[in-house]
Coordinates of C-alpha atoms and ligand atoms in Angstrom, one line a residue:
X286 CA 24.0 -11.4 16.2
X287 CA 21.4 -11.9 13.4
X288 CA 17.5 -11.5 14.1
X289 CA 15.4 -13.6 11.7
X290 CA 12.7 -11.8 10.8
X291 CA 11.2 -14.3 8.4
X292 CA 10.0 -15.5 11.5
X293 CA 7.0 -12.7 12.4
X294 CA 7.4 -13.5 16.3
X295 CA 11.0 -11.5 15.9
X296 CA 9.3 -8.6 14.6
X297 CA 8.4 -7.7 18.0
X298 CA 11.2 -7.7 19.8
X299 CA 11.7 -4.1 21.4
X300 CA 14.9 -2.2 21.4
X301 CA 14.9 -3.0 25.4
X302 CA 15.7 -6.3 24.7
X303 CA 18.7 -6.5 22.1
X304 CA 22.3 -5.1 23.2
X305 CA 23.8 -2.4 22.7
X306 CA 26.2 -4.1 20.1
X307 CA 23.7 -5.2 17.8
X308 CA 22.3 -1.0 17.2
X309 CA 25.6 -0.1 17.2
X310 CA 26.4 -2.5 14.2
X311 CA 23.4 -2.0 12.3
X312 CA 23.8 2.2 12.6
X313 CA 27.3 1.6 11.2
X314 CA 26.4 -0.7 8.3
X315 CA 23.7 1.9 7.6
X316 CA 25.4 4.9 7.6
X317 CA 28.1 3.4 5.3
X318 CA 25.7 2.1 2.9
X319 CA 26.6 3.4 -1.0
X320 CA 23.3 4.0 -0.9
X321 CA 22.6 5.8 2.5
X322 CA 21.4 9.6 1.6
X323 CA 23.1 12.9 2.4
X324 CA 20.2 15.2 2.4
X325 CA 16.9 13.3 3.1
X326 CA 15.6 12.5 6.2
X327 CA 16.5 8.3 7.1
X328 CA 16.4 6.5 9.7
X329 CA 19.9 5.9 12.0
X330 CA 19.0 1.8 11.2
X331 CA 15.6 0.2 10.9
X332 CA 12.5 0.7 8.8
X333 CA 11.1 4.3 8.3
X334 CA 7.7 4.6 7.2
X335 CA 5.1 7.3 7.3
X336 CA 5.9 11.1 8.2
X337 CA 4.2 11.5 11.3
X338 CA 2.9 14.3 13.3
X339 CA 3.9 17.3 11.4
X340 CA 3.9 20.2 12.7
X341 CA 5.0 24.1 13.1
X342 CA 4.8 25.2 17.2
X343 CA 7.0 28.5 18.4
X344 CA 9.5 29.1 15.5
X345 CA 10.7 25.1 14.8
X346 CA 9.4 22.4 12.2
X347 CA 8.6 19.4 14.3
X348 CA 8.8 16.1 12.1
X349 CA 8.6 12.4 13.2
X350 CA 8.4 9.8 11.4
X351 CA 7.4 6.0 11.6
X352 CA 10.5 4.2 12.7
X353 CA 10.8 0.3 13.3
X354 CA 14.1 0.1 14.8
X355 CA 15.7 -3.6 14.8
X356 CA 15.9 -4.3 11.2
X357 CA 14.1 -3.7 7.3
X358 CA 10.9 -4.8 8.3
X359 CA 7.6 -3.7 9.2
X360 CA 8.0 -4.6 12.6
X361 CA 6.7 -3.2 16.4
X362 CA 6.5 0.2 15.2
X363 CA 7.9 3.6 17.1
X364 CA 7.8 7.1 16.8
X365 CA 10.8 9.2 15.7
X366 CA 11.5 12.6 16.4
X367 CA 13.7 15.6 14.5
X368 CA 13.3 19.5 14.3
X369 CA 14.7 21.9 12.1
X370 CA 14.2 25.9 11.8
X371 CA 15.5 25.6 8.6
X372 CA 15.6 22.7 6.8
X373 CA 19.2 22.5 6.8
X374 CA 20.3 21.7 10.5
X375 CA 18.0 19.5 12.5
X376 CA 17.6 18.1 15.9
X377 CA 17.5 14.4 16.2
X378 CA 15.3 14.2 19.4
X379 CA 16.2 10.2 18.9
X380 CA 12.6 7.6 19.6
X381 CA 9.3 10.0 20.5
X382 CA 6.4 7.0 20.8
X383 CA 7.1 3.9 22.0
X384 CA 4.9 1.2 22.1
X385 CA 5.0 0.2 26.0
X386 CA 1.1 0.4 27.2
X387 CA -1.2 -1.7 27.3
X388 CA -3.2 0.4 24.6
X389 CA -0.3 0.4 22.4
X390 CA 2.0 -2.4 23.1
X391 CA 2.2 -4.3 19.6
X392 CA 2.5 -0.6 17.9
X393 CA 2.5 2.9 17.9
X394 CA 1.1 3.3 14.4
X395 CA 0.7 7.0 12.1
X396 CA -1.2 10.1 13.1
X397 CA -0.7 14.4 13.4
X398 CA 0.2 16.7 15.8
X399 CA -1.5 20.1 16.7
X400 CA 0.7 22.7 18.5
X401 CA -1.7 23.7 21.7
X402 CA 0.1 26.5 23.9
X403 CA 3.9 25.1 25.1
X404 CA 3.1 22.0 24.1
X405 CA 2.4 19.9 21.3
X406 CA -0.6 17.2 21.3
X407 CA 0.0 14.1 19.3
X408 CA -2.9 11.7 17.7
X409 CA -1.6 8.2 16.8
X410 CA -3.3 5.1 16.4
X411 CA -2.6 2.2 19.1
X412 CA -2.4 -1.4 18.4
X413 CA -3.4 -4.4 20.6
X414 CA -3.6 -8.3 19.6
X415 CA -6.8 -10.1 20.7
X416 CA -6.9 -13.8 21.7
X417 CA -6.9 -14.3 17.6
X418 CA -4.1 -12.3 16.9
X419 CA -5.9 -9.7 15.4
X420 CA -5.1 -6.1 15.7
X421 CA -7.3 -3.8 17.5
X422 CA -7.0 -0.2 16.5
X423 CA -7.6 2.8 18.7
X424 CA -7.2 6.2 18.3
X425 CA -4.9 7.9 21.2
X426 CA -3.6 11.0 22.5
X427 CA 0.2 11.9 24.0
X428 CA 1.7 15.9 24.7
X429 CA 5.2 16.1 23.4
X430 CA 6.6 19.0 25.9
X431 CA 9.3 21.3 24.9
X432 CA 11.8 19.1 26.1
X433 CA 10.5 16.5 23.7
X434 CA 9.1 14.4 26.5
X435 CA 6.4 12.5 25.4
X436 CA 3.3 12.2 28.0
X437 CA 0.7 9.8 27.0
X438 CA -3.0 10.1 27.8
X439 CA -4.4 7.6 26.7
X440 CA -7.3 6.1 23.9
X441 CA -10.2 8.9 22.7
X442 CA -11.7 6.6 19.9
X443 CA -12.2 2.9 20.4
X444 CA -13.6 1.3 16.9
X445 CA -17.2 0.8 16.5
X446 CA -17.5 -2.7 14.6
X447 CA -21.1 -1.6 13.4
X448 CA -18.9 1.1 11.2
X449 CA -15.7 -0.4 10.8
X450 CA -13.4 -3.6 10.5
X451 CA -10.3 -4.3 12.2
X452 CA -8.7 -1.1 10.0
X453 CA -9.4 1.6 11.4
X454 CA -6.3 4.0 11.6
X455 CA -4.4 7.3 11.2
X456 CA -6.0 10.4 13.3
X457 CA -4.9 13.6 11.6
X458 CA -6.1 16.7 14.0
X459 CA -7.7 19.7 12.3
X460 CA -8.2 23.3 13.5
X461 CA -11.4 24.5 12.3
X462 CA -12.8 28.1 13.8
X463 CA -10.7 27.2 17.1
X464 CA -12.9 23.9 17.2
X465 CA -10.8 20.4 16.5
X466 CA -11.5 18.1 14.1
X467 CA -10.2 14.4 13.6
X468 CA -10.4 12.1 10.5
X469 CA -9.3 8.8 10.4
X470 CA -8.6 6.2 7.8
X471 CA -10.8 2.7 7.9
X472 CA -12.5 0.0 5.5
X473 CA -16.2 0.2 6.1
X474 CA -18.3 -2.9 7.1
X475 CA -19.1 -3.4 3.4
X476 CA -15.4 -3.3 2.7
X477 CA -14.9 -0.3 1.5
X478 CA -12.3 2.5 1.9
X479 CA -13.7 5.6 4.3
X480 CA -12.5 8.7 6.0
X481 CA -14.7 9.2 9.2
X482 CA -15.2 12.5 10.6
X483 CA -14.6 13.0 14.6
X484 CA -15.0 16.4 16.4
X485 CA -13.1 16.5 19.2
X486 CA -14.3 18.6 22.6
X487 CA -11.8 18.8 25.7
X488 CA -11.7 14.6 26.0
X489 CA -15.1 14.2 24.9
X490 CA -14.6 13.1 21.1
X491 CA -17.9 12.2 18.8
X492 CA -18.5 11.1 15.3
X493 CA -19.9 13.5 13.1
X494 CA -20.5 11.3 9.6
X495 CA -18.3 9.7 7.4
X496 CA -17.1 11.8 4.7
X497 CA -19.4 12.3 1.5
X498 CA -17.3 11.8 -1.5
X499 CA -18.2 11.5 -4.9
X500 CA -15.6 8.6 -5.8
X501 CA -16.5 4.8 -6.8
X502 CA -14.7 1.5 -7.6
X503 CA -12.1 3.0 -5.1
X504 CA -10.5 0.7 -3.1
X505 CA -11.1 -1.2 0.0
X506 CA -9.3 1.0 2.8
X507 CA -8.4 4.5 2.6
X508 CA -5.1 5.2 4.6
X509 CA -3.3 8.9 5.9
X510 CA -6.0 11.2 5.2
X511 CA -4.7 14.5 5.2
X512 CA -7.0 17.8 5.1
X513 CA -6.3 21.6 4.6
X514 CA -7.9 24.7 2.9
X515 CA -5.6 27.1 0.7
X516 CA -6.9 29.5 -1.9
X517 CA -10.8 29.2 -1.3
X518 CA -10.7 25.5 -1.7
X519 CA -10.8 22.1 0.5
X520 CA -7.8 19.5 -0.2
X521 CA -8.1 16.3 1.1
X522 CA -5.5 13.9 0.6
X523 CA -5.6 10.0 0.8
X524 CA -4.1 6.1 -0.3
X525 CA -7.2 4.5 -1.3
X526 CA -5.5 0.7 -1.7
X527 CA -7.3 -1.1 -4.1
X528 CA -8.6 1.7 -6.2
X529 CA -8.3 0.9 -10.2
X530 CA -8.9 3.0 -13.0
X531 CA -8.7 2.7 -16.8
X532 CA -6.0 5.2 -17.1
X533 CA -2.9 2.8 -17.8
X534 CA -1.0 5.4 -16.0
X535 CA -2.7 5.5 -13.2
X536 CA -2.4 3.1 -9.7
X537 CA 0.5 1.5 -11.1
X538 CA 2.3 1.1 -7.6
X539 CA 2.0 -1.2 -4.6
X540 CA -0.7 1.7 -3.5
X541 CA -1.3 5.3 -4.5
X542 CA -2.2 8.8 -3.2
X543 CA -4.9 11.1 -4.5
X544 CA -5.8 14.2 -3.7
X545 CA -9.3 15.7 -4.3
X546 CA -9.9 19.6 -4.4
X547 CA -13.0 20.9 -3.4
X548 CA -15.3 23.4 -1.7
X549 CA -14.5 24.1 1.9
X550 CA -15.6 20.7 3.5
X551 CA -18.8 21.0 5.1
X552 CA -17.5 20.1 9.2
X553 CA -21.1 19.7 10.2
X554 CA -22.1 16.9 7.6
X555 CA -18.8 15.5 6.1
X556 CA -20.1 16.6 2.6
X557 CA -17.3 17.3 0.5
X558 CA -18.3 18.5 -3.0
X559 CA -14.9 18.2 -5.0
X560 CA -13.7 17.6 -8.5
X561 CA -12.6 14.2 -10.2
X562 CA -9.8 12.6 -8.5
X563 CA -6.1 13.4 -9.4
X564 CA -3.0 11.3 -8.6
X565 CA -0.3 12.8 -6.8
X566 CA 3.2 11.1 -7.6
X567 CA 3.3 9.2 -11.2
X568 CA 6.6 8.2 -10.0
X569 CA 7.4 4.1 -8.3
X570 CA 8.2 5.1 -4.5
X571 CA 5.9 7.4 -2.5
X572 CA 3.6 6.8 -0.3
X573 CA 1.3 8.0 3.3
X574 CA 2.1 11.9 2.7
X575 CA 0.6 14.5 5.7
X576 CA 0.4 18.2 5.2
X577 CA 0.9 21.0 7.7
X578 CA 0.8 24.5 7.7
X579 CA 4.0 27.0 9.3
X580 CA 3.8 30.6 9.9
X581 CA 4.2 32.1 6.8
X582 CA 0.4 30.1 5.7
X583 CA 2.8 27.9 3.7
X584 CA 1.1 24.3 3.6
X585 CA 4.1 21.5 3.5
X586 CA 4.3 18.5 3.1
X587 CA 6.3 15.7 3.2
X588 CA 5.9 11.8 1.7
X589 CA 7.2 8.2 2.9
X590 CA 9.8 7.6 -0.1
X591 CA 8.7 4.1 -0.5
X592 CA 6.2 1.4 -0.6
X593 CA 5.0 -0.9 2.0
X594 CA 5.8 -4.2 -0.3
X595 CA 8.8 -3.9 -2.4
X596 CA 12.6 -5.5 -1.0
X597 CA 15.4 -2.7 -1.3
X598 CA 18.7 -3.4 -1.9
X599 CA 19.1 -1.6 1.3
X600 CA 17.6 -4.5 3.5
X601 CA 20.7 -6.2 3.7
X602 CA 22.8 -3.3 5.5
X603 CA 19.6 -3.3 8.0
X604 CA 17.6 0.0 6.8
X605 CA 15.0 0.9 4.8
X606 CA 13.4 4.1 3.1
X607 CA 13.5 7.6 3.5
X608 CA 11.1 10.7 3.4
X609 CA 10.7 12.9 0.4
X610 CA 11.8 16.4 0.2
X611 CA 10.2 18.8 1.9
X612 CA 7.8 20.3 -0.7
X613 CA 5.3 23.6 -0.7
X614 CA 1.7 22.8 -2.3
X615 CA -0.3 25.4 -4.0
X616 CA -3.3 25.2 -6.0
X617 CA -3.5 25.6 -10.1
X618 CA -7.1 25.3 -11.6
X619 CA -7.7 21.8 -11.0
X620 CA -4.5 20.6 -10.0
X621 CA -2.5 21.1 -7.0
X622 CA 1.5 22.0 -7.8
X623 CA 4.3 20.7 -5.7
X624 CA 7.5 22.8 -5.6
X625 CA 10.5 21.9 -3.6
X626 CA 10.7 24.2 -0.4
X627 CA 12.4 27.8 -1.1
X628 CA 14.7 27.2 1.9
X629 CA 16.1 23.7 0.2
X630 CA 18.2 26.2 -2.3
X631 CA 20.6 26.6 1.1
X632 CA 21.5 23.5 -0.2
X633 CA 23.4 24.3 -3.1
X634 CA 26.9 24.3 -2.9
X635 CA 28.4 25.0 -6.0
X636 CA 26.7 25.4 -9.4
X637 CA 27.6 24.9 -13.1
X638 CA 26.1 24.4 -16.7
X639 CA 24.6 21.2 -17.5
X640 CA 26.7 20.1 -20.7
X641 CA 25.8 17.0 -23.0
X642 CA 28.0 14.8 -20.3
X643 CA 28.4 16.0 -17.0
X644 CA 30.8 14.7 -14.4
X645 CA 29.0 13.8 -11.1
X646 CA 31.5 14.7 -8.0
X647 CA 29.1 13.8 -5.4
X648 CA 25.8 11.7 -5.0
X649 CA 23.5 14.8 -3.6
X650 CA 22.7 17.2 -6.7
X651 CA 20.1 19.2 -8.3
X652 CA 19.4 20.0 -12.0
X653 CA 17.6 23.1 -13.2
X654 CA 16.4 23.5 -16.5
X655 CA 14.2 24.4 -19.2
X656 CA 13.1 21.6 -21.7
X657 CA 12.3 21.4 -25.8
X658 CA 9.8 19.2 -26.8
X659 CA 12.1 16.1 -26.6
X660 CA 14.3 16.0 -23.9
X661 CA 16.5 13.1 -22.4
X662 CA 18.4 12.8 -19.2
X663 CA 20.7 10.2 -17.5
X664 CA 22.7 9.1 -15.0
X665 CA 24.9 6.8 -16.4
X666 CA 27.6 4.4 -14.8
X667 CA 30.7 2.8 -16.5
X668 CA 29.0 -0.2 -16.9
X669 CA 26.2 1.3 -18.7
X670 CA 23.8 0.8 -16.1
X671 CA 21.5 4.2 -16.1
X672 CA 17.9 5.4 -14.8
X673 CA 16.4 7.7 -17.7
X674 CA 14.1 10.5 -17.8
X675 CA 12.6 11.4 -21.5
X676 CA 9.7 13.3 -23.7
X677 CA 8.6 12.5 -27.5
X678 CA 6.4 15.4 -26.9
X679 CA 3.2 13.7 -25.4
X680 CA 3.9 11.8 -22.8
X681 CA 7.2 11.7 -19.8
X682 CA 8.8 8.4 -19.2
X683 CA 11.0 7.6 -16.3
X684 CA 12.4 4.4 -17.2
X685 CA 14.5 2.3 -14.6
X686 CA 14.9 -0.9 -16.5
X687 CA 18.6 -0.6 -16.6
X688 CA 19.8 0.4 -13.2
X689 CA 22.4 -1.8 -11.8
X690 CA 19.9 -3.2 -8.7
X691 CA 16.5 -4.2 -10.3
X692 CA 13.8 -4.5 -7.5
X693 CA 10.3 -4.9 -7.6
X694 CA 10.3 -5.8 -11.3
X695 CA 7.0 -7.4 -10.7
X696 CA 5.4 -3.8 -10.4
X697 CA 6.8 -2.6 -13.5
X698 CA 10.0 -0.9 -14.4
X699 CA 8.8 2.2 -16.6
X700 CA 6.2 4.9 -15.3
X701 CA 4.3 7.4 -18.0
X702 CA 2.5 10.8 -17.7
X703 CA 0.8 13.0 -20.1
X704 CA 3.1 16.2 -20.4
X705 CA 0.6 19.7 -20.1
X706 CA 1.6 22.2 -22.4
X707 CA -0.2 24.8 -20.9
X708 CA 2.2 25.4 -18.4
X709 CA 6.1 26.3 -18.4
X710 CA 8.4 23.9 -19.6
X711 CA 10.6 23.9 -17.1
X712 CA 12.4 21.2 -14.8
X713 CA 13.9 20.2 -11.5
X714 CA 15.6 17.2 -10.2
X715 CA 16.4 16.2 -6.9
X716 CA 18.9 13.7 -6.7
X717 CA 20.8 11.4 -3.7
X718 CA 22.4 8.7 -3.1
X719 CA 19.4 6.4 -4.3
X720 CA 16.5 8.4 -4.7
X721 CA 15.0 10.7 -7.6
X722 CA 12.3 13.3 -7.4
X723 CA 11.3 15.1 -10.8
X724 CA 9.3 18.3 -10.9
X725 CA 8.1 19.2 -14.3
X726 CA 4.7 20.6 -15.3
X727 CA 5.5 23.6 -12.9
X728 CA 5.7 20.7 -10.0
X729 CA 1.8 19.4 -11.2
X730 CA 3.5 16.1 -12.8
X731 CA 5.8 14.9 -10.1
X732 CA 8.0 11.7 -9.8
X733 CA 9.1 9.5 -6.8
X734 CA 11.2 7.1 -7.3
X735 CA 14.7 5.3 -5.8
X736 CA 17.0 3.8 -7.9
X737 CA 20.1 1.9 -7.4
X738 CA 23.1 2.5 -9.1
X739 CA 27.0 1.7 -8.2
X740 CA 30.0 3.2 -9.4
X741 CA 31.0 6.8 -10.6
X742 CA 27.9 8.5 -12.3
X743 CA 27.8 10.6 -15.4
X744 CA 24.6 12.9 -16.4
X745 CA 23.7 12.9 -20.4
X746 CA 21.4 15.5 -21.2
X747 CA 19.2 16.2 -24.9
X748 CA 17.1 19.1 -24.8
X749 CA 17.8 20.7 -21.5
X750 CA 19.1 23.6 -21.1
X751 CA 20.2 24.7 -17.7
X752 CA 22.9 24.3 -14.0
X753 CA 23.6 21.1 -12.0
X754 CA 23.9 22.7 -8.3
X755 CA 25.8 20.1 -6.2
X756 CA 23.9 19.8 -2.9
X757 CA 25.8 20.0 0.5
X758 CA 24.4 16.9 3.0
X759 CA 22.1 18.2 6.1
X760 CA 23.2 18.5 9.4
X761 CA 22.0 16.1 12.1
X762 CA 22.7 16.4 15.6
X763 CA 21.8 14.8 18.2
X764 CA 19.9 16.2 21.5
X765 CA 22.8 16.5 24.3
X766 CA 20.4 16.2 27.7
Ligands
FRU984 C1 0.7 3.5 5.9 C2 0.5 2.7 7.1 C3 -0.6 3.4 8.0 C4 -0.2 2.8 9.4 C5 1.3 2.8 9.3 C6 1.9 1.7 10.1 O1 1.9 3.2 5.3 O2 0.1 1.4 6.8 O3 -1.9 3.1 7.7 O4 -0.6 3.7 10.4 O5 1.6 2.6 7.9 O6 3.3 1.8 10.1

């Protein structure tokens, strides 16, 4: 059976209604896809989207994700559920959210999680279509107990039209001096991108202000807000689509995140006094990333390794996208650093130099290094097809003009940075089966990006001095009731 999903009626047909032949078949031509990878978190067949609801609660790392289940579309959208101690061995706790009220029938759209006693309380954002087919958007609340059962109660925020249009989504929970805090992501009335600020007592929740940023010419909806404090300092984390600047390296992608470090925001007023914007990924693919914090005060976060408008190659084995690699955040001066979680060096299987050519035995690696002032790196094919990574000095380039899959050519091919001196020149990759994340800058410069490539691979290296570690795959199982 095929669903045609160029027809947008198809794209809410529910899991209820399709056998059990059809999952079955799209699982398998997912997991056998070239491209499928062997360490990041994807989705069993269907469209993943935003990391949802993360959060540490009694010893585990709770993680779900946005999950459209039938094909590689943006379709009635689920919750999905995994949990991990340790980053290596997870829990697939299979679909979390489904969208089967009347609240949230035609989606069960992005939001966070707080850990509350045994229990964990999830925000999301439920979507209904009114007699124009237009979606209504309101904030709701479930508990996901410890077996994973999900609970729902029900819609806290309904949108205020005098505030807001029809956008008004993705209710991240914050802990403020044991008081709870919720901001979600809207276009204002005047069509402009806001963040508004909710505080949130037993069911009773009430506005306090939108938040007062210091930003302009920024976009006309601002998506997956996320907000913490580290260090002294107030991080607030967003996808303004629509924002331009005269960078030429900056909001090159479908949409973009930017994060803004600041004072402590002010939870009475919404004033946030913070310094010029930065963005956070100068790669192609990432998107919608949330931020929690665990035990150790560690604040992690994780990305949506992908873009909402670009056709994979992957669509036609029936999946799409994948999150990032878990990464820790801590604050430089102005910047914020991203550094790929300590624990992810389990990983590593077995380790060797990085020569001028390198043989590549398995599609899941990382490289280490340090870097001169010109560097090159490659992964080749026999064809010649390759994805590049270089310095002249000033600026990076990741280049994937020649991979063997072009996609989304109409966004561009090659990506630049400025390259900061001031800090260690020093570099790590992280690469699967179709995907590419590059720290360098001491993880301030980072990028995102898949790529597509077939055949054996060889790595070519100028200028970097340093190991390959092959990477063994994560362990999925699922929960046995
Ligand atoms: C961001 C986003 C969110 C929304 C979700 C729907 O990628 O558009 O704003 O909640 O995806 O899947």
């Amino acid at each position: 059976m095929v669903i045609d999903f160029s027809n947008r009626e198809n794209r809410f047909i529910t899991l209820d209604d399709i056998s059990e032949e059809y999952v079955l078949d799209i699982r398998n031509k997912s997991k056998n896809d070239l491209y499928y990878p062997t360490y990041h978190i994807a989705p069993p067949h269907g469209l993943l989207n935003d990391p949802n609801g993360l959060v540490y609660h009694e010893g585990i790392h709770h993680i779900f994700y946005q999950w459209f289940p039938l094909g590689p579309v943006h379709g009635l959208k689920h919750w999905y559920h995994l949990s991990t101690k340790d980053f290596i061995h997870y829990t697939d706790h299979g679909v979390a959210l489904k969208p089967d009220t009347l609240y949230d029938q035609h989606g069960c759209f992005s939001g966070g999680a707080l850990s509350q006693e045994d229990y964990l309380v999830i925000y999301y954002t439920g979507n209904v279509k009114d007699e124009e087919g237009k979606f209504v958007q309101v904030q709701c609340i479930a508990q996901c107990d410890s077996h994973g059962v999900i609970h729902k109660k029900g819609p806290i925020i309904y949108p205020d039209f005098n505030l807001t249009t029809y956008n008004f989504r993705d209710p991240v929970p914050y802990r403020k001096d044991d008081e709870i805090y919720l901001f979600v992501g809207a276009e204002n009335v005047d069509h402009e991108g806001t963040i508004l600020l909710y505080k949130q007592e037993l069911e009773d929740v009430s506005l306090v202000r939108p938040l007062q940023l210091d930003v302009s010419n920024f976009g006309y909806m601002w998506e997956c807000p996320s907000y913490f404090e580290l260090e002294g300092r107030g991080i607030l984390l967003f996808a303004p689509q629509g924002a331009t600047s005269e960078d030429p390296n900056e909001f090159n992608n479908v949409f973009s995140v930017v994060y803004l470090i600041g004072d402590h925001l002010n939870f009475d007023t919404g004033d946030f006094k913070h310094q010029r914007y930065v963005e956070m990924d100068k790669g192609f693919d990432f998107y919608a990333p949330q931020v929690y914090q665990d035990e150790q005060g560690r604040q992690i976060m994780y990305g949506w390794l992908g873009n909402s408008k670009s056709a994979y190659p992957t669509d036609r084995n029936m999946w799409a996208h994948m999150l990032t690699i878990p990464r820790e955040l801590s604050i430089k001066g102005r910047y914020l650093l991203q550094s790929p979680l300590a624990e992810l060096k389990d990983l590593r299987h077995s380790s060797r130099r990085l020569q001028s050519k390198s043989e590549i035995h398995r599609r899941g690696f990382e490289i280490e290094g340090t870097l001169q002032e010109t560097f090159r790196f490659s992964i080749v094919n026999a064809e010649g097809d390759a994805i590049e990574f270089y310095s002249d000095r000033e600026m990076y380039t990741l280049d994937r003009s020649n991979m063997t899959e072009l996609y989304a050519t109409e966004y561009g091919t090659v990506r630049q940075a400025h390259r900061h001196y001031d800090m260690v020149q020093s570099i790590r990759i992280f690469v699967d089966a179709s995907s590419i994340e590059i720290f360098v800058d001491e993880g301030m410069t980072v990028f995102t990006s898949r790529f597509f490539l077939t055949g054996e691979w060889t790595i070519e290296t100028e200028g970097i001095t340093g190991f390959i570690h092959d990477l063994s795959p994560i362990q999925v199982k699922e929960v046995t009731e």
